[in-house]
Amino acid sequence: MRGRRETAGSDESTRVDGASWENSGANRRKTRPRQARFHMVRNKYYEKAIQTLVKSITPKESQATGGNHPSPAVSLSRGDLMIRADGEDPIVRLLGTCILIQYEHLSANRDAWSGHLTGFSKLLDLIDDGKLLEQHPIYEQVYPWTKDIMEVKAGFWNFVVNDLEESFVSHRRTRINTDNLALWRNMGLLAEDNGRLTLSSGPNSLSTTAEHARDKVLSYTLIRLLCKLVETLAPLPEWNSAAATIDMETNTTALALLSLECEFDAWFEMLSPSFYPDGNFLTPEDDYGAEASGLFSQEIWFSNDLCSTTMMYYHMARLLLLIHRPSHLLSASTTGSAVCFDLLHAFRATQQKLRFHATKVISIVRGTPCDAVRLRAIQPLYVAGRCCANIQERKGLVDILTSIQDNLGIATGYRVHALLQEWGMSYQELGLEGRLTADERLE
């Protein structure tokens, strides 16, 4: 395994000429327009799932008397739908909650999505009477061999990624405790007592991990780092907003961001070859009308979908670190020996880095034919979209988001709306009149 250092403006990936790109990319760039009635199908099965869950939390004596008793009141936003089930295997409820979480992710129904995530976090306390939250050797293998443990781990990582994305959208702290190393180790993360992944010879070292398991460990580590970043960027509660507290919290946040930068640097240096692109292709003429030198000038291909998604999240994290870098730290990121701080130089240097990482996100999404990767591309694309500098790039970014919604049935309109607000543009300016809802047309 070898490390590498990444710099804005440099690219160690393979390049091919335009003709090769056109020929080799023909099959990978096929679109698969889908006319399936996503809303009808998902609503049908969601309704069945809710009915089954409500039945499971209805006292059995009530069911035996003919079901005349009303179903118990539950609150999706409080996440108690799954918790109140009596006599059911917690693992079954855990997996059931994962299905509901994924459904709400499709529609981006904020209250229900948040509620099911909260319910899942509560269910973790019920697994093996809370042993999941304590260090236990039976859980710690990256590739467990018992069916129950495999199900719990699969459910856990599905929850963590959804919790990460929903918390980022809602500007709140994640539900998962990023400091509970016992829980993360039980779920397959390798971390030293300081929470970091290392190449030392210890039991939690990457160097002592089987080659086939390293990609998962590196991906798990990146997801936890991104959760920590989302937590760091979450705003203070209103009750804790006194001026002195804000100043103290600002300093704490700055130190936390610097520490996270170092952790992301260290993570990048440990990447295995699987995380290197199989190809980085310059596109001869952009389909979206953006300039060839802009954010849409490349496609990046990975043969490993897990690595593709992980690197997309990595560049999203780098964008967030740059966007939220405290202003008094900007001078530390500039080069040169000038005595006076040069704001213009700092601005241009930051802009160059932002566009570098935004290009990487967009290039990964454009180069993947995998629905699972595109499913997780919405938040990285939103952050990258904030770096779009002209109407061609903005239209290209919105086209990708709307195509994900059209082809996969997952809501992206809320991110398109947020970007249009930030850009100060209307749907009409991008030719998106057909995307307006009835309420928006009346505004």
GROMACS .gro file of C-alpha atoms in nm, residues 117-309:
model
  193
  117LEU     CA    1  -3.331   0.783   1.219
  118THR     CA    2  -3.400   0.878   1.581
  119GLY     CA    3  -3.584   0.548   1.626
  120PHE     CA    4  -3.289   0.354   1.492
  121SER     CA    5  -3.049   0.527   1.730
  122LYS     CA    6  -3.273   0.428   2.021
  123LEU     CA    7  -3.288   0.068   1.900
  124LEU     CA    8  -2.910   0.035   1.926
  125ASP     CA    9  -2.954   0.035   2.305
  126LEU     CA   10  -3.175  -0.275   2.282
  127ILE     CA   11  -2.934  -0.499   2.090
  128ASP     CA   12  -2.796  -0.761   2.330
  129ASP     CA   13  -2.910  -0.552   2.627
  130GLY     CA   14  -2.686  -0.263   2.531
  131LYS     CA   15  -2.373  -0.472   2.470
  132LEU     CA   16  -2.346  -0.324   2.123
  133LEU     CA   17  -2.244   0.007   2.282
  134GLU     CA   18  -1.962  -0.159   2.478
  135GLN     CA   19  -1.644  -0.315   2.347
  136HIS     CA   20  -1.701  -0.681   2.264
  137PRO     CA   21  -1.471  -0.908   2.056
  138ILE     CA   22  -1.760  -1.089   1.886
  139TYR     CA   23  -1.849  -0.773   1.693
  140GLU     CA   24  -1.506  -0.640   1.606
  141GLN     CA   25  -1.418  -0.843   1.296
  142VAL     CA   26  -1.447  -0.638   0.979
  143TYR     CA   27  -1.606  -0.938   0.808
  144PRO     CA   28  -1.826  -1.114   1.068
  145TRP     CA   29  -1.946  -1.467   1.003
  146THR     CA   30  -2.273  -1.486   1.196
  147LYS     CA   31  -2.592  -1.381   1.022
  148ASP     CA   32  -2.716  -1.162   1.308
  149ILE     CA   33  -2.393  -0.964   1.332
  150MET     CA   34  -2.381  -0.916   0.957
  151GLU     CA   35  -2.738  -0.782   0.964
  152VAL     CA   36  -2.663  -0.544   1.250
  153LYS     CA   37  -2.350  -0.409   1.080
  154ALA     CA   38  -2.526  -0.363   0.747
  155GLY     CA   39  -2.811  -0.181   0.920
  156PHE     CA   40  -2.570   0.031   1.123
  157TRP     CA   41  -2.376   0.164   0.825
  158ASN     CA   42  -2.696   0.230   0.633
  159PHE     CA   43  -2.815   0.431   0.932
  160VAL     CA   44  -2.486   0.619   0.974
  161VAL     CA   45  -2.479   0.740   0.613
  162ASN     CA   46  -2.845   0.848   0.627
  163ASP     CA   47  -2.787   1.015   0.965
  164LEU     CA   48  -2.487   1.196   0.820
  165GLU     CA   49  -2.684   1.324   0.521
  166GLU     CA   50  -3.001   1.420   0.711
  167SER     CA   51  -2.798   1.598   0.980
  168PHE     CA   52  -2.610   1.791   0.712
  169VAL     CA   53  -2.936   1.891   0.542
  170SER     CA   54  -3.096   1.992   0.875
  171HIS     CA   55  -2.785   2.171   1.012
  172ARG     CA   56  -2.783   1.960   1.328
  173ARG     CA   57  -2.551   1.726   1.514
  174THR     CA   58  -2.552   1.362   1.415
  175ARG     CA   59  -2.746   1.117   1.629
  176ILE     CA   60  -2.458   0.873   1.639
  177ASN     CA   61  -2.194   0.935   1.904
  178THR     CA   62  -1.868   0.974   1.714
  179ASP     CA   63  -1.669   0.949   2.038
  180ASN     CA   64  -1.800   0.604   2.138
  181LEU     CA   65  -1.507   0.406   2.000
  182ALA     CA   66  -1.645   0.081   2.140
  183LEU     CA   67  -1.953   0.108   1.919
  184TRP     CA   68  -1.752   0.201   1.609
  185ARG     CA   69  -1.501  -0.078   1.668
  186ASN     CA   70  -1.785  -0.325   1.714
  187MET     CA   71  -1.918  -0.216   1.376
  188GLY     CA   72  -1.586  -0.279   1.198
  189LEU     CA   73  -1.394   0.047   1.238
  190LEU     CA   74  -1.026   0.023   1.328
  191ALA     CA   75  -0.929   0.307   1.558
  192GLU     CA   76  -0.660   0.367   1.815
  193ASP     CA   77  -0.756   0.504   2.155
  194ASN     CA   78  -0.721   0.857   2.016
  195GLY     CA   79  -0.981   0.769   1.752
  196ARG     CA   80  -0.740   0.768   1.459
  197LEU     CA   81  -0.653   0.500   1.206
  198THR     CA   82  -0.281   0.424   1.193
  199LEU     CA   83  -0.030   0.203   1.014
  200SER     CA   84   0.137   0.090   1.336
  201SER     CA   85   0.160  -0.274   1.442
  202GLY     CA   86  -0.120  -0.261   1.700
  203PRO     CA   87  -0.444  -0.463   1.694
  204ASN     CA   88  -0.637  -0.165   1.554
  205SER     CA   89  -0.385  -0.088   1.281
  206LEU     CA   90  -0.459  -0.091   0.910
  207SER     CA   91  -0.127  -0.263   0.840
  208THR     CA   92  -0.239  -0.575   1.030
  209THR     CA   93  -0.572  -0.591   0.846
  210ALA     CA   94  -0.628  -0.841   0.567
  211GLU     CA   95  -0.588  -0.686   0.222
  212HIS     CA   96  -0.947  -0.765   0.120
  213ALA     CA   97  -1.084  -0.579   0.426
  214ARG     CA   98  -0.882  -0.258   0.398
  215ASP     CA   99  -1.115  -0.083   0.156
  216LYS     CA  100  -1.405  -0.121   0.397
  217VAL     CA  101  -1.198   0.002   0.690
  218LEU     CA  102  -1.084   0.309   0.497
  219SER     CA  103  -1.440   0.383   0.388
  220TYR     CA  104  -1.572   0.343   0.744
  221THR     CA  105  -1.302   0.578   0.870
  222LEU     CA  106  -1.390   0.846   0.615
  223ILE     CA  107  -1.761   0.827   0.703
  224ARG     CA  108  -1.684   0.875   1.073
  225LEU     CA  109  -1.459   1.173   0.994
  226LEU     CA  110  -1.735   1.329   0.786
  227CYS     CA  111  -1.980   1.275   1.074
  228LYS     CA  112  -1.736   1.459   1.302
  229LEU     CA  113  -1.715   1.742   1.050
  230VAL     CA  114  -2.094   1.774   1.028
  231GLU     CA  115  -2.107   1.785   1.409
  232THR     CA  116  -1.841   2.056   1.419
  233LEU     CA  117  -2.032   2.270   1.169
  234ALA     CA  118  -2.368   2.232   1.345
  235PRO     CA  119  -2.491   2.564   1.492
  236LEU     CA  120  -2.509   2.631   1.863
  237PRO     CA  121  -2.844   2.571   2.037
  238GLU     CA  122  -3.040   2.893   2.090
  239TRP     CA  123  -3.020   2.860   2.468
  240ASN     CA  124  -2.640   2.854   2.442
  241SER     CA  125  -2.590   3.165   2.231
  242ALA     CA  126  -2.452   3.419   2.478
  243ALA     CA  127  -2.174   3.636   2.334
  244ALA     CA  128  -1.902   3.491   2.557
  245THR     CA  129  -2.014   3.138   2.477
  246ILE     CA  130  -2.014   3.212   2.104
  247ASP     CA  131  -1.656   3.346   2.118
  248MET     CA  132  -1.541   3.039   2.308
  249GLU     CA  133  -1.726   2.808   2.071
  250THR     CA  134  -1.575   2.987   1.768
  251ASN     CA  135  -1.224   2.920   1.896
  252THR     CA  136  -1.315   2.560   1.972
  253THR     CA  137  -1.460   2.517   1.623
  254ALA     CA  138  -1.147   2.661   1.461
  255LEU     CA  139  -0.926   2.418   1.653
  256ALA     CA  140  -1.159   2.128   1.568
  257LEU     CA  141  -1.150   2.215   1.197
  258LEU     CA  142  -0.770   2.230   1.199
  259SER     CA  143  -0.757   1.893   1.373
  260LEU     CA  144  -0.999   1.744   1.120
  261GLU     CA  145  -0.789   1.878   0.832
  262CYS     CA  146  -0.495   1.685   0.972
  263GLU     CA  147  -0.706   1.371   1.007
  264PHE     CA  148  -0.829   1.394   0.647
  265ASP     CA  149  -0.467   1.448   0.535
  266ALA     CA  150  -0.355   1.138   0.724
  267TRP     CA  151  -0.646   0.935   0.586
  268PHE     CA  152  -0.560   1.034   0.229
  269GLU     CA  153  -0.198   0.928   0.276
  270MET     CA  154  -0.308   0.575   0.373
  271LEU     CA  155  -0.528   0.508   0.071
  272SER     CA  156  -0.493   0.171  -0.097
  273PRO     CA  157  -0.469   0.145  -0.479
  274SER     CA  158  -0.842   0.067  -0.500
  275PHE     CA  159  -0.913   0.433  -0.426
  276TYR     CA  160  -0.713   0.550  -0.727
  277PRO     CA  161  -0.929   0.615  -1.035
  278ASP     CA  162  -0.911   0.360  -1.313
  279GLY     CA  163  -0.924   0.650  -1.555
  280ASN     CA  164  -0.950   1.027  -1.559
  281PHE     CA  165  -1.080   1.126  -1.901
  282LEU     CA  166  -1.087   1.472  -2.050
  283THR     CA  167  -1.419   1.518  -2.227
  284PRO     CA  168  -1.365   1.678  -2.570
  285GLU     CA  169  -1.690   1.870  -2.565
  286ASP     CA  170  -1.913   1.902  -2.265
  287ASP     CA  171  -2.270   1.779  -2.296
  288TYR     CA  172  -2.393   2.052  -2.062
  289GLY     CA  173  -2.253   2.346  -2.256
  290ALA     CA  174  -1.996   2.432  -1.991
  291GLU     CA  175  -1.649   2.538  -2.099
  292ALA     CA  176  -1.400   2.256  -2.148
  293SER     CA  177  -1.177   2.408  -1.879
  294GLY     CA  178  -1.459   2.433  -1.626
  295LEU     CA  179  -1.607   2.198  -1.367
  296PHE     CA  180  -1.747   1.968  -1.638
  297SER     CA  181  -1.428   1.897  -1.830
  298GLN     CA  182  -1.359   1.545  -1.697
  299GLU     CA  183  -1.499   1.206  -1.610
  300ILE     CA  184  -1.344   0.992  -1.337
  301TRP     CA  185  -1.403   0.617  -1.347
  302PHE     CA  186  -1.370   0.370  -1.060
  303SER     CA  187  -1.413  -0.006  -1.086
  304ASN     CA  188  -1.502  -0.023  -0.715
  305ASP     CA  189  -1.832   0.148  -0.627
  306LEU     CA  190  -1.748   0.166  -0.256
  307CYS     CA  191  -1.425   0.351  -0.334
  308SER     CA  192  -1.605   0.577  -0.581
  309THR     CA  193  -1.862   0.682  -0.320
   0.00000   0.00000   0.00000
